[in-house]
Amino acid sequence: LRRAGVDVPGDVAVAGFDDIDFAALSRPALTTTTNPVEDIAAGAATAVLDRRRADPSTAYPSTLVLRESS
């Protein structure tokens, strides 16, 4: 976006997913979320291996990490 002359967050807000280490190091620092990826994967694998339907209302908590990009 910088090379294209787009101002972040002035022209566009940008957000990422999963709060990787690089998110805090980028310029501007990237707003992102934390997600319990291991819990989500374990729930999916258990449902498949147990051959049962997953509860359609299963929720996994995420946390918004506000940084400079939004």
Short mmCIF file of N, CA and C in Angstrom, two decimals:
data_model
loop_
_atom_site.label_atom_id
_atom_site.label_comp_id
_atom_site.label_asym_id
_atom_site.label_seq_id
_atom_site.Cartn_x
_atom_site.Cartn_y
_atom_site.Cartn_z
N LEU A 1 0.83 -1.19 0.00
CA LEU A 1 0.00 0.00 0.00
C LEU A 1 0.87 1.25 0.00
N ARG A 2 1.95 1.21 0.75
CA ARG A 2 2.85 2.37 0.80
C ARG A 2 3.39 2.68 -0.58
N ARG A 3 3.83 1.67 -1.32
CA ARG A 3 4.36 1.89 -2.67
C ARG A 3 3.32 2.45 -3.61
N ALA A 4 2.05 2.12 -3.36
CA ALA A 4 0.97 2.62 -4.19
C ALA A 4 0.50 4.00 -3.76
N GLY A 5 1.10 4.54 -2.71
CA GLY A 5 0.73 5.87 -2.25
C GLY A 5 -0.52 5.91 -1.38
N VAL A 6 -0.90 4.77 -0.86
CA VAL A 6 -2.09 4.69 -0.01
C VAL A 6 -1.65 4.93 1.44
N ASP A 7 -2.33 5.84 2.10
CA ASP A 7 -2.02 6.14 3.50
C ASP A 7 -2.81 5.22 4.42
N VAL A 8 -2.07 4.48 5.25
CA VAL A 8 -2.68 3.61 6.26
C VAL A 8 -2.43 4.24 7.61
N PRO A 9 -3.41 4.54 8.39
CA PRO A 9 -4.83 4.28 8.25
C PRO A 9 -5.64 5.43 7.66
N GLY A 10 -4.98 6.47 7.15
CA GLY A 10 -5.71 7.63 6.62
C GLY A 10 -6.68 7.31 5.50
N ASP A 11 -6.21 6.59 4.47
CA ASP A 11 -7.05 6.24 3.33
C ASP A 11 -7.79 4.93 3.53
N VAL A 12 -7.14 4.00 4.20
CA VAL A 12 -7.73 2.68 4.40
C VAL A 12 -7.21 2.09 5.72
N ALA A 13 -8.09 1.45 6.45
CA ALA A 13 -7.69 0.74 7.66
C ALA A 13 -7.35 -0.69 7.28
N VAL A 14 -6.35 -1.24 7.93
CA VAL A 14 -5.91 -2.60 7.62
C VAL A 14 -5.86 -3.39 8.92
N ALA A 15 -6.35 -4.62 8.87
CA ALA A 15 -6.30 -5.50 10.04
C ALA A 15 -5.87 -6.89 9.60
N GLY A 16 -5.17 -7.56 10.47
CA GLY A 16 -4.71 -8.92 10.20
C GLY A 16 -5.42 -9.93 11.08
N PHE A 17 -4.92 -11.14 11.05
CA PHE A 17 -5.52 -12.26 11.77
C PHE A 17 -4.41 -13.03 12.45
N ASP A 18 -4.59 -13.38 13.69
CA ASP A 18 -3.72 -14.30 14.44
C ASP A 18 -2.49 -13.66 15.07
N ASP A 19 -2.36 -12.36 15.06
CA ASP A 19 -1.34 -11.62 15.80
C ASP A 19 0.05 -12.25 15.73
N ILE A 20 0.53 -12.51 14.51
CA ILE A 20 1.90 -13.01 14.37
C ILE A 20 2.88 -11.93 14.81
N ASP A 21 4.10 -12.31 15.15
CA ASP A 21 5.10 -11.37 15.67
C ASP A 21 5.31 -10.18 14.74
N PHE A 22 5.31 -10.40 13.44
CA PHE A 22 5.56 -9.34 12.48
C PHE A 22 4.52 -8.22 12.55
N ALA A 23 3.32 -8.53 13.03
CA ALA A 23 2.26 -7.52 13.09
C ALA A 23 2.67 -6.31 13.91
N ALA A 24 3.35 -6.52 14.99
CA ALA A 24 3.79 -5.41 15.85
C ALA A 24 5.02 -4.70 15.28
N LEU A 25 5.75 -5.36 14.40
CA LEU A 25 6.98 -4.80 13.85
C LEU A 25 6.76 -4.04 12.55
N SER A 26 5.64 -4.27 11.87
CA SER A 26 5.39 -3.61 10.60
C SER A 26 5.16 -2.12 10.84
N ARG A 27 5.27 -1.31 9.80
CA ARG A 27 5.00 0.12 9.91
C ARG A 27 3.96 0.52 8.90
N PRO A 28 2.81 1.00 9.34
CA PRO A 28 2.42 1.11 10.74
C PRO A 28 2.16 -0.27 11.34
N ALA A 29 2.23 -0.34 12.66
CA ALA A 29 1.97 -1.62 13.34
C ALA A 29 0.55 -2.08 13.01
N LEU A 30 0.40 -3.37 12.73
CA LEU A 30 -0.84 -3.93 12.22
C LEU A 30 -1.82 -4.30 13.33
N THR A 31 -3.02 -3.73 13.24
CA THR A 31 -4.12 -4.16 14.11
C THR A 31 -4.45 -5.60 13.74
N THR A 32 -4.73 -6.42 14.71
CA THR A 32 -4.97 -7.84 14.44
C THR A 32 -5.82 -8.45 15.54
N THR A 33 -6.02 -9.74 15.47
CA THR A 33 -6.75 -10.46 16.51
C THR A 33 -5.91 -11.65 16.97
N THR A 34 -6.13 -12.05 18.21
CA THR A 34 -5.56 -13.31 18.68
C THR A 34 -6.68 -14.34 18.62
N ASN A 35 -6.33 -15.55 18.29
CA ASN A 35 -7.33 -16.61 18.13
C ASN A 35 -6.77 -17.92 18.68
N PRO A 36 -7.60 -18.69 19.35
CA PRO A 36 -7.13 -19.96 19.91
C PRO A 36 -7.07 -21.06 18.83
N VAL A 37 -6.11 -20.92 17.93
CA VAL A 37 -6.03 -21.81 16.77
C VAL A 37 -5.93 -23.27 17.19
N GLU A 38 -5.16 -23.55 18.21
CA GLU A 38 -5.00 -24.95 18.65
C GLU A 38 -6.34 -25.52 19.14
N ASP A 39 -7.10 -24.72 19.88
CA ASP A 39 -8.41 -25.18 20.37
C ASP A 39 -9.38 -25.41 19.21
N ILE A 40 -9.36 -24.52 18.25
CA ILE A 40 -10.24 -24.66 17.08
C ILE A 40 -9.89 -25.93 16.31
N ALA A 41 -8.59 -26.14 16.07
CA ALA A 41 -8.14 -27.33 15.34
C ALA A 41 -8.47 -28.60 16.11
N ALA A 42 -8.27 -28.60 17.42
CA ALA A 42 -8.57 -29.77 18.22
C ALA A 42 -10.06 -30.08 18.20
N GLY A 43 -10.90 -29.05 18.28
CA GLY A 43 -12.35 -29.26 18.21
C GLY A 43 -12.77 -29.84 16.88
N ALA A 44 -12.19 -29.35 15.80
CA ALA A 44 -12.52 -29.87 14.47
C ALA A 44 -12.04 -31.31 14.31
N ALA A 45 -10.81 -31.58 14.74
CA ALA A 45 -10.27 -32.94 14.62
C ALA A 45 -11.07 -33.92 15.47
N THR A 46 -11.44 -33.52 16.66
CA THR A 46 -12.24 -34.40 17.52
C THR A 46 -13.58 -34.71 16.89
N ALA A 47 -14.23 -33.70 16.32
CA ALA A 47 -15.52 -33.92 15.67
C ALA A 47 -15.40 -34.89 14.51
N VAL A 48 -14.32 -34.76 13.73
CA VAL A 48 -14.11 -35.65 12.58
C VAL A 48 -13.79 -37.07 13.06
N LEU A 49 -12.87 -37.19 14.01
CA LEU A 49 -12.47 -38.51 14.47
C LEU A 49 -13.58 -39.24 15.22
N ASP A 50 -14.40 -38.49 15.95
CA ASP A 50 -15.52 -39.10 16.67
C ASP A 50 -16.76 -39.25 15.79
N ARG A 51 -16.65 -38.77 14.56
CA ARG A 51 -17.76 -38.83 13.59
C ARG A 51 -19.05 -38.25 14.17
N ARG A 52 -18.90 -37.10 14.77
CA ARG A 52 -20.07 -36.44 15.31
C ARG A 52 -20.17 -35.03 14.74
N ARG A 53 -21.36 -34.52 14.78
CA ARG A 53 -21.56 -33.17 14.29
C ARG A 53 -21.11 -32.18 15.35
N ALA A 54 -20.46 -31.15 14.93
CA ALA A 54 -20.06 -30.09 15.85
C ALA A 54 -21.26 -29.20 16.11
N ASP A 55 -21.34 -28.70 17.30
CA ASP A 55 -22.39 -27.77 17.66
C ASP A 55 -22.26 -26.54 16.77
N PRO A 56 -23.29 -26.17 16.03
CA PRO A 56 -23.17 -25.03 15.11
C PRO A 56 -22.97 -23.70 15.83
N SER A 57 -23.18 -23.67 17.12
CA SER A 57 -23.00 -22.42 17.85
C SER A 57 -21.70 -22.39 18.66
N THR A 58 -20.77 -23.27 18.33
CA THR A 58 -19.51 -23.28 19.05
C THR A 58 -18.79 -21.96 18.82
N ALA A 59 -18.35 -21.34 19.90
CA ALA A 59 -17.65 -20.06 19.80
C ALA A 59 -16.29 -20.16 20.47
N TYR A 60 -15.33 -19.54 19.88
CA TYR A 60 -13.99 -19.49 20.43
C TYR A 60 -13.63 -18.02 20.62
N PRO A 61 -13.12 -17.65 21.79
CA PRO A 61 -12.87 -16.24 22.07
C PRO A 61 -11.70 -15.69 21.26
N SER A 62 -11.87 -14.49 20.76
CA SER A 62 -10.81 -13.75 20.09
C SER A 62 -10.59 -12.45 20.85
N THR A 63 -9.42 -11.90 20.69
CA THR A 63 -9.11 -10.63 21.32
C THR A 63 -8.61 -9.68 20.24
N LEU A 64 -9.18 -8.50 20.20
CA LEU A 64 -8.74 -7.48 19.25
C LEU A 64 -7.49 -6.80 19.81
N VAL A 65 -6.46 -6.72 18.98
CA VAL A 65 -5.20 -6.06 19.36
C VAL A 65 -5.10 -4.80 18.50
N LEU A 66 -5.48 -3.67 19.08
CA LEU A 66 -5.48 -2.41 18.33
C LEU A 66 -4.07 -1.86 18.21
N ARG A 67 -3.71 -1.55 16.97
CA ARG A 67 -2.41 -0.93 16.72
C ARG A 67 -2.63 0.23 15.73
N GLU A 68 -1.59 0.71 15.12
CA GLU A 68 -1.64 1.93 14.32
C GLU A 68 -2.37 1.81 12.98
N SER A 69 -2.59 0.62 12.46
CA SER A 69 -3.11 0.47 11.10
C SER A 69 -4.61 0.65 10.97
N SER A 70 -5.30 0.91 12.06
CA SER A 70 -6.75 1.12 11.96
C SER A 70 -7.22 2.15 12.96
#
